[in-house]
Short mmCIF file of C-alpha atoms in Angstrom, two decimals:
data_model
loop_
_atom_site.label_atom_id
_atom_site.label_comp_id
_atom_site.label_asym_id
_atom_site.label_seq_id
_atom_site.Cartn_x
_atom_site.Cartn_y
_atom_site.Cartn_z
CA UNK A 89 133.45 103.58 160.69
CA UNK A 90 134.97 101.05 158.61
CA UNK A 91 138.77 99.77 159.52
CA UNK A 92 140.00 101.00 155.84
CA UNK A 93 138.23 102.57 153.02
CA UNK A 94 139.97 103.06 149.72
CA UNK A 95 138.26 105.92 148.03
CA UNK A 96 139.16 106.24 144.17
CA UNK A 97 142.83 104.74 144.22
CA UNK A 98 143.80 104.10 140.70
CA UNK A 99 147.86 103.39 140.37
CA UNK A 100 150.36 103.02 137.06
CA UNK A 101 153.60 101.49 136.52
CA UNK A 102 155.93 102.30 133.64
CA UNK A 103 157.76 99.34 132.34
CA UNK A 104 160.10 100.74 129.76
CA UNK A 105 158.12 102.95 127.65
CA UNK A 106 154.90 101.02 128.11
CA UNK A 107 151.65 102.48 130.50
CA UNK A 108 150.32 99.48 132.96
CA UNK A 109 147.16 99.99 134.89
CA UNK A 110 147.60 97.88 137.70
CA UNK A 111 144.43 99.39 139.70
CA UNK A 112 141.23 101.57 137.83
CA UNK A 113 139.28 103.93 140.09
CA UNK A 114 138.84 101.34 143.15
CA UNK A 115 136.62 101.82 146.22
CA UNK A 116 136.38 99.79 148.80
CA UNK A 117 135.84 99.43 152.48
CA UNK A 118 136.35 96.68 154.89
CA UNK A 119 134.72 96.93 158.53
CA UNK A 120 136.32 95.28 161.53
CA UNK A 121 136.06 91.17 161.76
CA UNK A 122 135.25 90.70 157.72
CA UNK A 123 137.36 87.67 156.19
CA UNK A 124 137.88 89.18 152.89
CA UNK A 125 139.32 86.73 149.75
CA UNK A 126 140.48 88.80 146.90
CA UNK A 127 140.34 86.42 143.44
CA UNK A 128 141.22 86.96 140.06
CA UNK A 129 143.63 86.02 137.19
CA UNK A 130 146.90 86.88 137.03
CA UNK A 131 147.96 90.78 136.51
CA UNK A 132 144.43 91.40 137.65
CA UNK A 133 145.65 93.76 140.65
CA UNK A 134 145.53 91.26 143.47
CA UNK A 135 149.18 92.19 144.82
CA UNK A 136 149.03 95.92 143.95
CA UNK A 137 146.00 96.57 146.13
CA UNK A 138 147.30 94.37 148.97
CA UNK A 139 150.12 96.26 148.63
CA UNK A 140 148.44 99.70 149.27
CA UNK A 141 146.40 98.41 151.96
CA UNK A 142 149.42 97.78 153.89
CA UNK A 143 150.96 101.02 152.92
CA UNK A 144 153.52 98.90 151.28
CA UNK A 145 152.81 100.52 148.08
CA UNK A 146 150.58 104.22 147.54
CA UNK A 147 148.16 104.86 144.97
CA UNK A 148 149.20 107.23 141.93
CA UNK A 149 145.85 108.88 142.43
CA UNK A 150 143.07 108.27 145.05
CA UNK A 151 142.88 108.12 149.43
CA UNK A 152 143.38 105.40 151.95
CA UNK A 153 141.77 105.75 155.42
CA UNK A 154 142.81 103.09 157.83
CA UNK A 155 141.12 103.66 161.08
CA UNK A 156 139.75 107.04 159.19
CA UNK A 157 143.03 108.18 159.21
CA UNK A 158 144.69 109.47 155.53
CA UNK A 159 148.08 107.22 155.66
CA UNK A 160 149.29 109.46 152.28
CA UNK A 161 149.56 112.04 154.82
CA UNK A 162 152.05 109.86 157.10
CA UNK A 163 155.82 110.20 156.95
CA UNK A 164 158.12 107.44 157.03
CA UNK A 165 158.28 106.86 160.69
CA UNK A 166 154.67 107.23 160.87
CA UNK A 167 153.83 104.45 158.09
CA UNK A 168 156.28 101.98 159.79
CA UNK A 169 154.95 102.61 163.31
CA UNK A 170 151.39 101.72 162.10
CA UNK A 171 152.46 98.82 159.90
CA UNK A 172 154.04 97.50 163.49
CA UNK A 173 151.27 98.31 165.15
CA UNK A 174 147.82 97.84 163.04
CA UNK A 175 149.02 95.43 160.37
CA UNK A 176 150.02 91.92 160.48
CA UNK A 177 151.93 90.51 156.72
CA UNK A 178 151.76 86.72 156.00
CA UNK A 179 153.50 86.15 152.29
CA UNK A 180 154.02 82.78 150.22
CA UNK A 181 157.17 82.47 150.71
CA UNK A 182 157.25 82.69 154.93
CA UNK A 183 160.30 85.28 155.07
CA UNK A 184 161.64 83.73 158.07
CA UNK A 185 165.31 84.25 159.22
CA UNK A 186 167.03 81.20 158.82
CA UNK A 187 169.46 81.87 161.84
CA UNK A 188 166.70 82.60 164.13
CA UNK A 189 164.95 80.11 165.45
CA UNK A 190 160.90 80.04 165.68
CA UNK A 191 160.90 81.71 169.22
CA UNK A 192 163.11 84.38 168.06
CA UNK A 193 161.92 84.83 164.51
CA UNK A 194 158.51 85.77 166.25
CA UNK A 195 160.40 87.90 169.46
CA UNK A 196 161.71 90.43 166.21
CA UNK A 197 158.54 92.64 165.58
CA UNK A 198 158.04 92.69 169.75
CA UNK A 199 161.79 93.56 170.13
CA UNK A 200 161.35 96.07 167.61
CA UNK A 201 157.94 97.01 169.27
CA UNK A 202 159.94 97.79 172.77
CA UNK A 203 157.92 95.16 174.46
CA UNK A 204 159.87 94.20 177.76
CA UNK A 205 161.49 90.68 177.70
CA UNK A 206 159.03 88.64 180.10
CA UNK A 207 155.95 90.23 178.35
CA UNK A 208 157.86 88.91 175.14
CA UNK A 209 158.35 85.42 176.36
CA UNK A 210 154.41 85.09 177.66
CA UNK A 211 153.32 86.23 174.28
CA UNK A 212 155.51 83.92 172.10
CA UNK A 213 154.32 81.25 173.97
CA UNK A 214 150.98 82.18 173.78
CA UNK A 215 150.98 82.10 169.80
CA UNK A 216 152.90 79.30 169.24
CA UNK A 217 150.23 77.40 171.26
CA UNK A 218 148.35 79.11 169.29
CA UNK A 219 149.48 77.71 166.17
CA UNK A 220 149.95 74.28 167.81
CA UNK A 221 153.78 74.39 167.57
CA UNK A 222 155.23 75.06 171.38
CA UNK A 223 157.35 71.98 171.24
CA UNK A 224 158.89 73.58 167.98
CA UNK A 225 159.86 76.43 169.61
CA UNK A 226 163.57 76.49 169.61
CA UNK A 227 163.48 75.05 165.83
CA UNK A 228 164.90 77.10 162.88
CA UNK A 229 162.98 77.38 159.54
CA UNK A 230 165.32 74.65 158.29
CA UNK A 231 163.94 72.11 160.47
CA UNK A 232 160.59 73.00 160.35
CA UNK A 233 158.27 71.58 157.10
CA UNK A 234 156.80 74.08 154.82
CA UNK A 235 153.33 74.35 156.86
CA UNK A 236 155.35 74.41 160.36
CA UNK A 237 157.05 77.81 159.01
CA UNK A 238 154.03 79.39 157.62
CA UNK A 239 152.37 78.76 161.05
CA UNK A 240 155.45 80.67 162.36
CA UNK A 241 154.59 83.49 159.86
CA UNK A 242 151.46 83.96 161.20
CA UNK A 243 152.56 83.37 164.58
CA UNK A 244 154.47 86.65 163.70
CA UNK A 245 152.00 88.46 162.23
CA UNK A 246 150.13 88.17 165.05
CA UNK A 247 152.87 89.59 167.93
CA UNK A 248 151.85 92.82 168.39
CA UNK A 249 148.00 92.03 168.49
CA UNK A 250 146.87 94.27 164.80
CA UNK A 251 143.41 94.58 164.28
CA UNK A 252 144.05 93.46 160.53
CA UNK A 253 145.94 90.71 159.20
CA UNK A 254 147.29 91.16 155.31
CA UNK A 255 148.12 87.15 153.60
CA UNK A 256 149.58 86.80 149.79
CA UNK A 257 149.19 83.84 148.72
CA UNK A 258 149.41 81.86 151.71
CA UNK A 259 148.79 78.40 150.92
CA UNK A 260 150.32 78.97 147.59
CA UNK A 261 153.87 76.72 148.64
CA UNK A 262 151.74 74.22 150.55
CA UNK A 263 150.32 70.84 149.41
CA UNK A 264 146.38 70.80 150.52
CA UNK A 265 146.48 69.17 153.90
CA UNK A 266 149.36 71.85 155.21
CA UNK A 267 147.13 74.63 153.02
CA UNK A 268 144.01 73.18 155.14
CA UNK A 269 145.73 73.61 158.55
CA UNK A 270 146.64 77.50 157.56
CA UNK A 271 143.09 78.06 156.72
CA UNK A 272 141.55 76.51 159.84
CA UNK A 273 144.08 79.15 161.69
CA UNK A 274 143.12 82.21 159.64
CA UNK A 275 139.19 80.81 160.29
CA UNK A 276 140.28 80.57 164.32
CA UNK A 277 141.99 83.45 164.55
CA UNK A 278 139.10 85.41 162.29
CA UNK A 279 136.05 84.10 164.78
CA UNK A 280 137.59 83.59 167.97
CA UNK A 281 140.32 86.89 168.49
CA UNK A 282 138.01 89.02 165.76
CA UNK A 283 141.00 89.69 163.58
CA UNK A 284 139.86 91.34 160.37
CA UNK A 285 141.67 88.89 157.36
CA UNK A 286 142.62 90.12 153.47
CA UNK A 287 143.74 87.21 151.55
CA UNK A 288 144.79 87.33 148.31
CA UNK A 289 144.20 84.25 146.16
CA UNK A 290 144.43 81.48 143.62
CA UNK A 291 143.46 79.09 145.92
CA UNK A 292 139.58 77.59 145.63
CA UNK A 293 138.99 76.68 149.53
CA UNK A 294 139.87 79.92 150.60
CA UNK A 295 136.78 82.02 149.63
CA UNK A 296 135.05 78.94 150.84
CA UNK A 297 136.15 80.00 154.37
CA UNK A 298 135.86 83.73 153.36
CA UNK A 299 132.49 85.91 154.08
CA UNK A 300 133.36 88.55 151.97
CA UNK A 301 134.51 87.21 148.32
CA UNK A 302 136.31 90.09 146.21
CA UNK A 303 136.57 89.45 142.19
CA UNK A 304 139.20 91.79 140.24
CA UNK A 305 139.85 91.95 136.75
CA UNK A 306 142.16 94.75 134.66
CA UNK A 307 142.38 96.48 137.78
CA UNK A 308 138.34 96.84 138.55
CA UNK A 309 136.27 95.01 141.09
CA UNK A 310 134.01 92.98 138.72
CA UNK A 311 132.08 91.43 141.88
CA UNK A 312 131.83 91.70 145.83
CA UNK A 313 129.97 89.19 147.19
CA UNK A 314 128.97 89.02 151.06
#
């Protein structure tokens, strides 16, 4: 049983009077421990179907299974309760609260989680070794460089232990040796804790590290390479 299957999920956007196509009759599924890089130009789809996998965003037609469940049959409190649970979101642009510092900034989704505190402290510790950043701990994003807060992004990603791991653009604000480190923890974190990873991409190295490389273009899978 694969952890999600897309089956047929096309979706439009109307901007102003004119019809976009942002995703054409896609299927896909992704099994449990695949490190899958999604390529392609610009307005190709990349975001949109990241977006649906993480039942951010739903299809305008077509099905998505995660765990062989149909999510478009969720409510609201159901979607969020699995994105908490199942899904972990890295973005470009970290989304880190800058009042918070990199303990607490990770604490939030196991706060929100119900986790009690002293299982919250061993667990923040325990990724932020992870990530090699322990003595950061008590920094906030302000003090911390550009590849020290995406570290904490996927440091929080990570908090509630979800089988899949979503990442837009990760590398995309870093200069190559921070982008390197990222990639060595997405590679770590892919092999050693069997974390299923969906990056979306402009960046060359990543479907280097990738097993699975994913090609779109107007909305179609053009190639899917293993």
């Amino acid at each position: 049983m694969p952890l999600i299957k897309i089956v047929e999920v096309s979706k439009t956007y109307w901007q102003d009077e004119t019809r976009i196509q942002a995703l054409n009759n896609i299927n896909l599924s992704i099994e449990q421990g695949e490190f899958v890089a999604i390529t392609g130009p610009s307005g190709s789809g990349k975001s949109t179907l990241l977006h649906i996998l993480g039942c951010i965003d739903t299809p305008t037609i077509g099905k998505v299974f995660i765990n062989d469940v149909d999510v478009s049959k969720m409510n609201g409190h159901a979607l969020t309760k699995l994105r908490l649970h199942e899904i972990g979101f890295v973005f470009q642009q970290f989304y880190l609260l800058p009042a918070l510092t990199a303990y607490e900034n990770i604490e939030l989704p196991l706060m929100e989680a119900g986790v009690p505190k002293k299982m919250r402290k061993e667990r923040i510790m325990e990724l932020l070794d992870a990530v090699g950043l322990s003595e950061r701990a008590k920094h906030r994003p302000g003090q911390l460089s550009g590849g020290e807060q995406q570290r904490v992004a996927i440091a929080r990603a990570l908090a509630n232990n979800p089988p899949f791991i979503l990442a837009d653009e990760p590398t995309g604000e870093l200069d190559s040796a921070n982008g390197r480190k990222i990639l060595d923890i997405f590679t770590l974190i892919n092999r050693e804790y069997g974390k299923t990873i969906f990056v979306v991409t402009h960046d060359d190295s990543i479907p280097l590290r990738a097993n699975r490389v994913i090609k779109l273009h107007d909305g179609k899978i053009i190639s899917d390479v293993r």
